[in-house]
mmCIF file of C-alpha atoms in Angstrom:
data_model
loop_
_atom_site.group_PDB
_atom_site.id
_atom_site.type_symbol
_atom_site.label_atom_id
_atom_site.label_comp_id
_atom_site.label_asym_id
_atom_site.label_seq_id
_atom_site.Cartn_x
_atom_site.Cartn_y
_atom_site.Cartn_z
ATOM 1 C CA UNK A 176 -8.077 8.663 30.116
ATOM 2 C CA UNK A 177 -11.411 7.992 31.795
ATOM 3 C CA UNK A 178 -12.264 4.613 30.348
ATOM 4 C CA UNK A 179 -8.745 3.229 29.998
ATOM 5 C CA UNK A 180 -9.811 0.091 31.818
ATOM 6 C CA UNK A 181 -12.481 -0.831 29.291
ATOM 7 C CA UNK A 182 -10.301 0.021 26.282
ATOM 8 C CA UNK A 183 -8.708 -3.083 24.882
ATOM 9 C CA UNK A 184 -6.560 -3.060 21.757
ATOM 10 C CA UNK A 185 -7.358 -5.903 19.365
ATOM 11 C CA UNK A 186 -4.590 -8.320 18.465
ATOM 12 C CA UNK A 187 -4.571 -7.313 14.833
ATOM 13 C CA UNK A 188 -4.108 -3.651 15.745
ATOM 14 C CA UNK A 189 -1.082 -4.475 17.856
ATOM 15 C CA UNK A 190 0.186 -6.629 14.981
ATOM 16 C CA UNK A 191 -0.261 -3.700 12.591
ATOM 17 C CA UNK A 192 1.844 -1.413 14.776
ATOM 18 C CA UNK A 193 4.568 -4.040 15.252
ATOM 19 C CA UNK A 194 4.720 -4.821 11.533
ATOM 20 C CA UNK A 195 4.822 -1.131 10.604
ATOM 21 C CA UNK A 196 7.823 -0.547 12.845
ATOM 22 C CA UNK A 197 9.472 -3.699 11.547
ATOM 23 C CA UNK A 198 8.965 -2.605 7.950
ATOM 24 C CA UNK A 199 10.364 0.886 8.539
ATOM 25 C CA UNK A 200 13.374 -0.170 10.586
ATOM 26 C CA UNK A 201 14.162 -3.290 8.558
ATOM 27 C CA UNK A 202 13.452 -1.476 5.332
ATOM 28 C CA UNK A 203 16.270 0.948 5.965
ATOM 29 C CA UNK A 204 18.784 -1.052 7.928
ATOM 30 C CA UNK A 205 18.798 -4.383 6.193
ATOM 31 C CA UNK A 206 20.792 -5.107 3.014
ATOM 32 C CA UNK A 207 19.258 -4.754 -0.406
ATOM 33 C CA UNK A 208 20.499 -5.765 -3.866
ATOM 34 C CA UNK A 209 23.016 -3.360 -5.269
ATOM 35 C CA UNK A 210 21.613 -2.326 -8.648
ATOM 36 C CA UNK A 211 22.616 0.444 -11.025
ATOM 37 C CA UNK A 212 20.246 3.386 -11.477
ATOM 38 C CA UNK A 213 18.103 2.254 -8.536
ATOM 39 C CA UNK A 214 20.853 2.373 -5.872
ATOM 40 C CA UNK A 215 19.213 2.907 -2.484
ATOM 41 C CA UNK A 216 15.847 3.933 -3.920
ATOM 42 C CA UNK A 217 15.042 0.241 -4.273
ATOM 43 C CA UNK A 218 13.924 0.558 -0.649
ATOM 44 C CA UNK A 219 10.929 2.527 -1.881
ATOM 45 C CA UNK A 220 9.643 -0.813 -3.111
ATOM 46 C CA UNK A 221 8.856 -1.645 0.524
ATOM 47 C CA UNK A 222 6.425 1.282 0.646
ATOM 48 C CA UNK A 223 5.242 2.041 -2.882
ATOM 49 C CA UNK A 224 4.078 -1.474 -3.690
ATOM 50 C CA UNK A 225 2.185 -2.090 -0.387
ATOM 51 C CA UNK A 226 0.245 1.141 -1.021
ATOM 52 C CA UNK A 227 -1.235 -0.412 -4.134
ATOM 53 C CA UNK A 228 -1.882 -3.726 -2.384
ATOM 54 C CA UNK A 229 -3.798 -1.915 0.345
ATOM 55 C CA UNK A 230 -5.696 0.178 -2.215
ATOM 56 C CA UNK A 231 -6.677 -2.916 -4.171
ATOM 57 C CA UNK A 232 -7.822 -4.761 -1.056
ATOM 58 C CA UNK A 233 -9.944 -1.815 0.038
ATOM 59 C CA UNK A 234 -11.479 -1.318 -3.410
ATOM 60 C CA UNK A 235 -12.348 -5.028 -3.488
ATOM 61 C CA UNK A 236 -14.046 -4.675 -0.088
ATOM 62 C CA UNK A 237 -15.820 -1.619 -1.460
ATOM 63 C CA UNK A 238 -17.149 -3.312 -4.603
ATOM 64 C CA UNK A 239 -18.233 -6.421 -2.675
ATOM 65 C CA UNK A 240 -20.112 -4.201 -0.223
ATOM 66 C CA UNK A 241 -21.719 -2.368 -3.146
ATOM 67 C CA UNK A 242 -22.923 -5.644 -4.626
ATOM 68 C CA UNK A 243 -24.211 -6.699 -1.190
ATOM 69 C CA UNK A 244 -26.045 -3.385 -0.868
ATOM 70 C CA UNK A 245 -27.791 -3.855 -4.182
ATOM 71 C CA UNK A 246 -29.037 -7.212 -2.965
ATOM 72 C CA UNK A 247 -29.875 -6.395 0.663
ATOM 73 C CA UNK A 248 -30.657 -2.634 0.632
ATOM 74 C CA UNK A 249 -29.089 -2.472 4.117
ATOM 75 C CA UNK A 250 -27.523 0.910 4.819
ATOM 76 C CA UNK A 251 -24.583 -0.683 6.655
ATOM 77 C CA UNK A 252 -23.385 -2.194 3.363
ATOM 78 C CA UNK A 253 -23.465 1.241 1.786
ATOM 79 C CA UNK A 254 -21.398 2.581 4.685
ATOM 80 C CA UNK A 255 -18.803 -0.154 4.188
ATOM 81 C CA UNK A 256 -18.651 0.648 0.481
ATOM 82 C CA UNK A 257 -18.061 4.361 0.839
ATOM 83 C CA UNK A 258 -15.641 4.281 3.774
ATOM 84 C CA UNK A 259 -13.443 1.578 2.258
ATOM 85 C CA UNK A 260 -13.452 3.510 -1.026
ATOM 86 C CA UNK A 261 -12.327 6.602 0.877
ATOM 87 C CA UNK A 262 -9.361 4.908 2.508
ATOM 88 C CA UNK A 263 -8.580 3.036 -0.712
ATOM 89 C CA UNK A 264 -8.469 6.390 -2.485
ATOM 90 C CA UNK A 265 -6.054 7.677 0.167
ATOM 91 C CA UNK A 266 -3.715 4.750 -0.390
ATOM 92 C CA UNK A 267 -4.004 5.174 -4.141
ATOM 93 C CA UNK A 268 -2.944 8.803 -3.893
ATOM 94 C CA UNK A 269 -0.082 7.865 -1.580
ATOM 95 C CA UNK A 270 0.955 5.197 -4.062
ATOM 96 C CA UNK A 271 0.995 7.759 -6.854
ATOM 97 C CA UNK A 272 3.029 10.192 -4.743
ATOM 98 C CA UNK A 273 5.602 7.592 -3.717
ATOM 99 C CA UNK A 274 5.755 6.458 -7.330
ATOM 100 C CA UNK A 275 6.393 10.017 -8.473
ATOM 101 C CA UNK A 276 9.208 10.374 -5.959
ATOM 102 C CA UNK A 277 10.691 7.105 -7.095
ATOM 103 C CA UNK A 278 10.377 8.161 -10.725
ATOM 104 C CA UNK A 279 12.175 11.405 -9.980
ATOM 105 C CA UNK A 280 14.982 9.436 -8.372
ATOM 106 C CA UNK A 281 15.407 6.907 -11.155
ATOM 107 C CA UNK A 282 13.915 8.318 -14.371
ATOM 108 C CA UNK A 283 14.664 11.946 -13.595
ATOM 109 C CA UNK A 284 11.063 13.127 -13.949
ATOM 110 C CA UNK A 285 8.007 13.073 -11.705
ATOM 111 C CA UNK A 286 5.690 11.879 -14.455
ATOM 112 C CA UNK A 287 6.038 10.385 -17.907
ATOM 113 C CA UNK A 288 3.654 9.688 -20.740
ATOM 114 C CA UNK A 289 3.493 6.107 -19.597
ATOM 115 C CA UNK A 290 0.384 3.897 -19.926
ATOM 116 C CA UNK A 291 0.528 2.526 -16.400
ATOM 117 C CA UNK A 292 0.913 5.945 -14.805
ATOM 118 C CA UNK A 293 -1.766 7.584 -16.910
ATOM 119 C CA UNK A 294 -4.206 4.712 -16.458
ATOM 120 C CA UNK A 295 -3.738 4.712 -12.685
ATOM 121 C CA UNK A 296 -4.400 8.432 -12.550
ATOM 122 C CA UNK A 297 -7.514 7.958 -14.668
ATOM 123 C CA UNK A 298 -8.810 5.158 -12.396
ATOM 124 C CA UNK A 299 -8.339 7.337 -9.333
ATOM 125 C CA UNK A 300 -10.165 10.171 -11.033
ATOM 126 C CA UNK A 301 -13.050 7.778 -11.756
ATOM 127 C CA UNK A 302 -13.196 6.970 -8.044
ATOM 128 C CA UNK A 303 -13.130 10.679 -7.222
ATOM 129 C CA UNK A 304 -16.227 11.022 -9.388
ATOM 130 C CA UNK A 305 -17.830 8.326 -7.197
ATOM 131 C CA UNK A 306 -17.597 10.668 -4.203
ATOM 132 C CA UNK A 307 -18.871 13.593 -6.241
ATOM 133 C CA UNK A 308 -21.846 11.466 -7.284
ATOM 134 C CA UNK A 309 -22.607 10.543 -3.684
ATOM 135 C CA UNK A 310 -22.545 14.120 -2.495
ATOM 136 C CA UNK A 311 -24.932 15.193 -5.242
ATOM 137 C CA UNK A 312 -27.727 12.876 -4.101
ATOM 138 C CA UNK A 313 -29.790 13.514 -0.998
ATOM 139 C CA UNK A 314 -32.150 10.580 -0.773
ATOM 140 C CA UNK A 315 -30.417 7.758 1.110
ATOM 141 C CA UNK A 316 -31.788 4.872 -0.938
ATOM 142 C CA UNK A 317 -31.208 6.544 -4.268
ATOM 143 C CA UNK A 318 -27.707 7.557 -3.248
ATOM 144 C CA UNK A 319 -26.911 4.046 -2.109
ATOM 145 C CA UNK A 320 -28.237 2.445 -5.264
ATOM 146 C CA UNK A 321 -26.694 4.789 -7.795
ATOM 147 C CA UNK A 322 -23.317 4.917 -6.083
ATOM 148 C CA UNK A 323 -23.272 1.118 -5.730
ATOM 149 C CA UNK A 324 -23.774 0.709 -9.469
ATOM 150 C CA UNK A 325 -21.123 3.339 -10.192
ATOM 151 C CA UNK A 326 -18.717 1.639 -7.775
ATOM 152 C CA UNK A 327 -19.044 -1.640 -9.659
ATOM 153 C CA UNK A 328 -18.369 0.158 -12.930
ATOM 154 C CA UNK A 329 -15.358 1.970 -11.452
ATOM 155 C CA UNK A 330 -13.835 -1.252 -10.176
ATOM 156 C CA UNK A 331 -14.463 -3.105 -13.425
ATOM 157 C CA UNK A 332 -12.708 -0.320 -15.293
ATOM 158 C CA UNK A 333 -9.802 -0.137 -12.836
ATOM 159 C CA UNK A 334 -8.744 -3.753 -13.323
ATOM 160 C CA UNK A 335 -8.044 -3.668 -17.072
ATOM 161 C CA UNK A 336 -6.718 -0.109 -16.960
ATOM 162 C CA UNK A 337 -4.095 -0.750 -14.318
ATOM 163 C CA UNK A 338 -3.227 -4.395 -14.713
ATOM 164 C CA UNK A 339 -4.010 -5.553 -18.231
ATOM 165 C CA UNK A 340 -3.527 -2.662 -20.664
ATOM 166 C CA UNK A 341 -0.059 -1.575 -19.481
ATOM 167 C CA UNK A 342 1.300 -5.071 -19.982
ATOM 168 C CA UNK A 343 0.202 -5.092 -23.583
ATOM 169 C CA UNK A 344 2.127 -1.991 -24.634
ATOM 170 C CA UNK A 345 5.595 -0.592 -24.180
ATOM 171 C CA UNK A 346 6.055 0.795 -20.724
ATOM 172 C CA UNK A 347 8.833 2.107 -18.556
ATOM 173 C CA UNK A 348 7.183 0.954 -15.355
ATOM 174 C CA UNK A 349 8.505 -2.327 -13.875
ATOM 175 C CA UNK A 350 6.224 -5.251 -14.623
ATOM 176 C CA UNK A 351 4.924 -3.946 -17.949
ATOM 177 C CA UNK A 352 6.005 -3.680 -21.547
ATOM 178 C CA UNK A 353 8.637 -6.349 -21.326
ATOM 179 C CA UNK A 354 10.277 -5.110 -18.144
ATOM 180 C CA UNK A 355 10.770 -7.643 -15.395
ATOM 181 C CA UNK A 356 8.250 -6.943 -12.662
ATOM 182 C CA UNK A 357 8.102 -8.430 -9.228
ATOM 183 C CA UNK A 358 10.830 -10.776 -10.377
ATOM 184 C CA UNK A 359 13.276 -7.919 -10.671
ATOM 185 C CA UNK A 360 13.245 -7.649 -6.918
ATOM 186 C CA UNK A 361 12.223 -11.195 -6.193
ATOM 187 C CA UNK A 362 15.650 -12.555 -7.034
ATOM 188 C CA UNK A 363 16.851 -11.198 -3.737
ATOM 189 C CA UNK A 364 15.994 -13.093 -0.600
ATOM 190 C CA UNK A 365 17.086 -10.032 1.372
ATOM 191 C CA UNK A 366 14.050 -8.161 0.159
ATOM 192 C CA UNK A 367 11.633 -10.954 0.916
ATOM 193 C CA UNK A 368 12.346 -10.374 4.627
ATOM 194 C CA UNK A 369 10.611 -7.014 4.615
ATOM 195 C CA UNK A 370 8.262 -6.870 1.651
ATOM 196 C CA UNK A 371 5.719 -9.441 2.824
ATOM 197 C CA UNK A 372 5.406 -7.891 6.274
ATOM 198 C CA UNK A 373 5.172 -4.426 4.730
ATOM 199 C CA UNK A 374 2.293 -5.531 2.481
ATOM 200 C CA UNK A 375 0.509 -7.094 5.462
ATOM 201 C CA UNK A 376 1.188 -4.048 7.650
ATOM 202 C CA UNK A 377 -0.275 -1.555 5.205
ATOM 203 C CA UNK A 378 -3.264 -3.750 4.351
ATOM 204 C CA UNK A 379 -4.037 -4.076 8.061
ATOM 205 C CA UNK A 380 -3.531 -0.331 8.521
ATOM 206 C CA UNK A 381 -5.951 0.319 5.676
ATOM 207 C CA UNK A 382 -8.515 -1.944 7.288
ATOM 208 C CA UNK A 383 -7.983 -0.260 10.692
ATOM 209 C CA UNK A 384 -8.617 3.196 9.237
ATOM 210 C CA UNK A 385 -11.670 1.900 7.370
ATOM 211 C CA UNK A 386 -13.105 0.248 10.472
ATOM 212 C CA UNK A 387 -12.680 3.500 12.410
ATOM 213 C CA UNK A 388 -14.567 5.454 9.761
ATOM 214 C CA UNK A 389 -17.290 2.805 9.517
ATOM 215 C CA UNK A 390 -17.768 2.726 13.305
ATOM 216 C CA UNK A 391 -18.012 6.527 13.408
ATOM 217 C CA UNK A 392 -20.588 6.596 10.653
ATOM 218 C CA UNK A 393 -22.654 3.735 12.039
ATOM 219 C CA UNK A 394 -22.815 5.067 15.565
ATOM 220 C CA UNK A 395 -23.555 8.600 14.413
ATOM 221 C CA UNK A 396 -26.497 7.169 12.524
ATOM 222 C CA UNK A 397 -27.635 5.129 15.539
ATOM 223 C CA UNK A 398 -27.284 8.150 17.820
ATOM 224 C CA UNK A 399 -29.391 10.205 15.424
ATOM 225 C CA UNK A 400 -32.000 7.453 15.378
ATOM 226 C CA UNK A 401 -32.179 7.419 19.181
ATOM 227 C CA UNK A 402 -32.509 11.200 19.468
ATOM 228 C CA UNK B 41 43.386 -32.262 -32.698
ATOM 229 C CA UNK B 42 41.602 -33.643 -29.662
ATOM 230 C CA UNK B 43 44.140 -32.060 -27.276
ATOM 231 C CA UNK B 44 43.813 -28.670 -29.057
ATOM 232 C CA UNK B 45 40.042 -28.846 -28.660
ATOM 233 C CA UNK B 46 40.297 -29.678 -24.958
ATOM 234 C CA UNK B 47 42.805 -26.842 -24.407
ATOM 235 C CA UNK B 48 40.471 -24.400 -26.200
ATOM 236 C CA UNK B 49 37.550 -25.610 -24.100
ATOM 237 C CA UNK B 50 39.547 -25.161 -20.894
ATOM 238 C CA UNK B 51 40.614 -21.692 -22.029
ATOM 239 C CA UNK B 52 37.040 -20.531 -22.715
ATOM 240 C CA UNK B 53 35.849 -21.907 -19.382
ATOM 241 C CA UNK B 54 38.632 -20.091 -17.562
ATOM 242 C CA UNK B 55 37.696 -16.869 -19.370
ATOM 243 C CA UNK B 56 34.165 -17.113 -17.997
ATOM 244 C CA UNK B 57 35.504 -16.604 -14.500
ATOM 245 C CA UNK B 58 35.987 -12.975 -15.399
ATOM 246 C CA UNK B 59 32.229 -12.574 -15.127
ATOM 247 C CA UNK B 60 32.300 -13.439 -11.439
ATOM 248 C CA UNK B 61 34.774 -10.665 -10.735
ATOM 249 C CA UNK B 62 31.988 -8.031 -10.979
ATOM 250 C CA UNK B 63 32.520 -6.330 -7.674
ATOM 251 C CA UNK B 64 29.567 -5.308 -5.499
ATOM 252 C CA UNK B 65 31.383 -2.132 -4.629
ATOM 253 C CA UNK B 66 31.053 -0.798 -8.199
ATOM 254 C CA UNK B 67 27.401 0.106 -7.526
ATOM 255 C CA UNK B 68 27.064 3.241 -5.433
ATOM 256 C CA UNK B 69 24.989 2.824 -2.352
ATOM 257 C CA UNK B 70 24.657 4.735 0.883
ATOM 258 C CA UNK B 71 27.822 3.140 2.251
ATOM 259 C CA UNK B 72 29.258 6.431 3.484
ATOM 260 C CA UNK B 73 26.094 7.073 5.404
ATOM 261 C CA UNK B 74 26.429 3.692 7.019
ATOM 262 C CA UNK B 75 30.146 4.048 7.733
ATOM 263 C CA UNK B 76 29.543 7.296 9.599
ATOM 264 C CA UNK B 77 26.664 5.712 11.492
ATOM 265 C CA UNK B 78 24.307 8.344 10.055
ATOM 266 C CA UNK B 79 21.949 5.675 8.791
ATOM 267 C CA UNK B 80 20.737 5.366 12.363
ATOM 268 C CA UNK B 81 19.795 9.032 12.349
ATOM 269 C CA UNK B 82 17.623 8.346 9.312
ATOM 270 C CA UNK B 83 16.006 5.338 10.936
ATOM 271 C CA UNK B 84 15.433 7.062 14.280
ATOM 272 C CA UNK B 85 13.809 10.101 12.657
ATOM 273 C CA UNK B 86 11.483 7.838 10.685
ATOM 274 C CA UNK B 87 10.665 5.912 13.860
ATOM 275 C CA UNK B 88 9.838 9.197 15.602
ATOM 276 C CA UNK B 89 7.479 10.201 12.788
ATOM 277 C CA UNK B 90 5.896 6.751 12.792
ATOM 278 C CA UNK B 91 5.475 6.868 16.583
ATOM 279 C CA UNK B 92 3.719 10.223 16.305
ATOM 280 C CA UNK B 93 1.335 8.857 13.710
ATOM 281 C CA UNK B 94 0.712 5.644 15.657
ATOM 282 C CA UNK B 95 -0.035 7.553 18.871
ATOM 283 C CA UNK B 96 -2.490 9.762 16.996
ATOM 284 C CA UNK B 97 -4.126 6.673 15.508
ATOM 285 C CA UNK B 98 -4.402 5.046 18.934
ATOM 286 C CA UNK B 99 -5.959 8.197 20.371
ATOM 287 C CA UNK B 100 -8.577 8.334 17.627
ATOM 288 C CA UNK B 101 -9.225 4.615 18.034
ATOM 289 C CA UNK B 102 -9.859 5.071 21.756
ATOM 290 C CA UNK B 103 -12.224 8.001 21.200
ATOM 291 C CA UNK B 104 -14.197 5.989 18.659
ATOM 292 C CA UNK B 105 -14.496 2.991 20.967
ATOM 293 C CA UNK B 106 -15.615 5.256 23.835
ATOM 294 C CA UNK B 107 -18.309 6.717 21.581
ATOM 295 C CA UNK B 108 -19.333 3.232 20.533
ATOM 296 C CA UNK B 109 -19.677 2.069 24.154
ATOM 297 C CA UNK B 110 -21.696 5.152 25.088
ATOM 298 C CA UNK B 111 -24.219 4.581 22.340
ATOM 299 C CA UNK B 112 -24.425 0.848 22.975
ATOM 300 C CA UNK B 113 -25.282 1.671 26.595
ATOM 301 C CA UNK B 114 -28.021 4.057 25.592
ATOM 302 C CA UNK B 115 -29.632 1.570 23.221
#
């Protein structure tokens, strides 16, 4: 508690906390559409979907930073790329877990042989390989360059795998294969009260975690340069 | 003939009102949980978990900003 005077919480961090509480409390207390099969598990929509939104935002930040690194060769861009990929990966895994729980509640199984599910798992495995690649290279410049190129490839593969291919085939997952997607829930104005704030809350939370990791990495590097 | 047609039309329209009788209560929801007030237990326990996580996050945030200030001072 030594430097409590100099510690000031940014407005967007306070907003994140407020929106998170709002999403949790409102998500459980406020009315939702009464639908067969889904019953109360429709409330998982407030958490499962924002996980993917946050993951996508962070992977976009990651790929943009990778492209910037290839042009500028500045190590700070490489740091942005890897830390946002890390937190994006976390949200992706959380999205998969919440999806599995939701699937158990509605479909009766944790996993199915479904294109969207399989493709998402594959995309996350491709991003896992990104971290494996980084840890296998010692030279900073080489690591930055190779992992930046791989990051661009991973992102360019993720988009068609997760968003395009599942819509072209039969799928059980909402939004694909002829199932109504966002619109299934969008018909209810009750749900609009929470879902937008939940998306914003988790995106901001993802950015907060990323900024913490980036700051740690950057100032460790600067401290090592001073010493 | 015209009156028979109009009666038939009226009859079919009146039959359509049956569709609006679909009662909300036929879909099972956590109404019992809400009636007993136990929904608040669910919400409060989630708020407690969230508070724990938020406090941890704030603590880490403060430590990182302290580190940042220290190194900025030394530079």
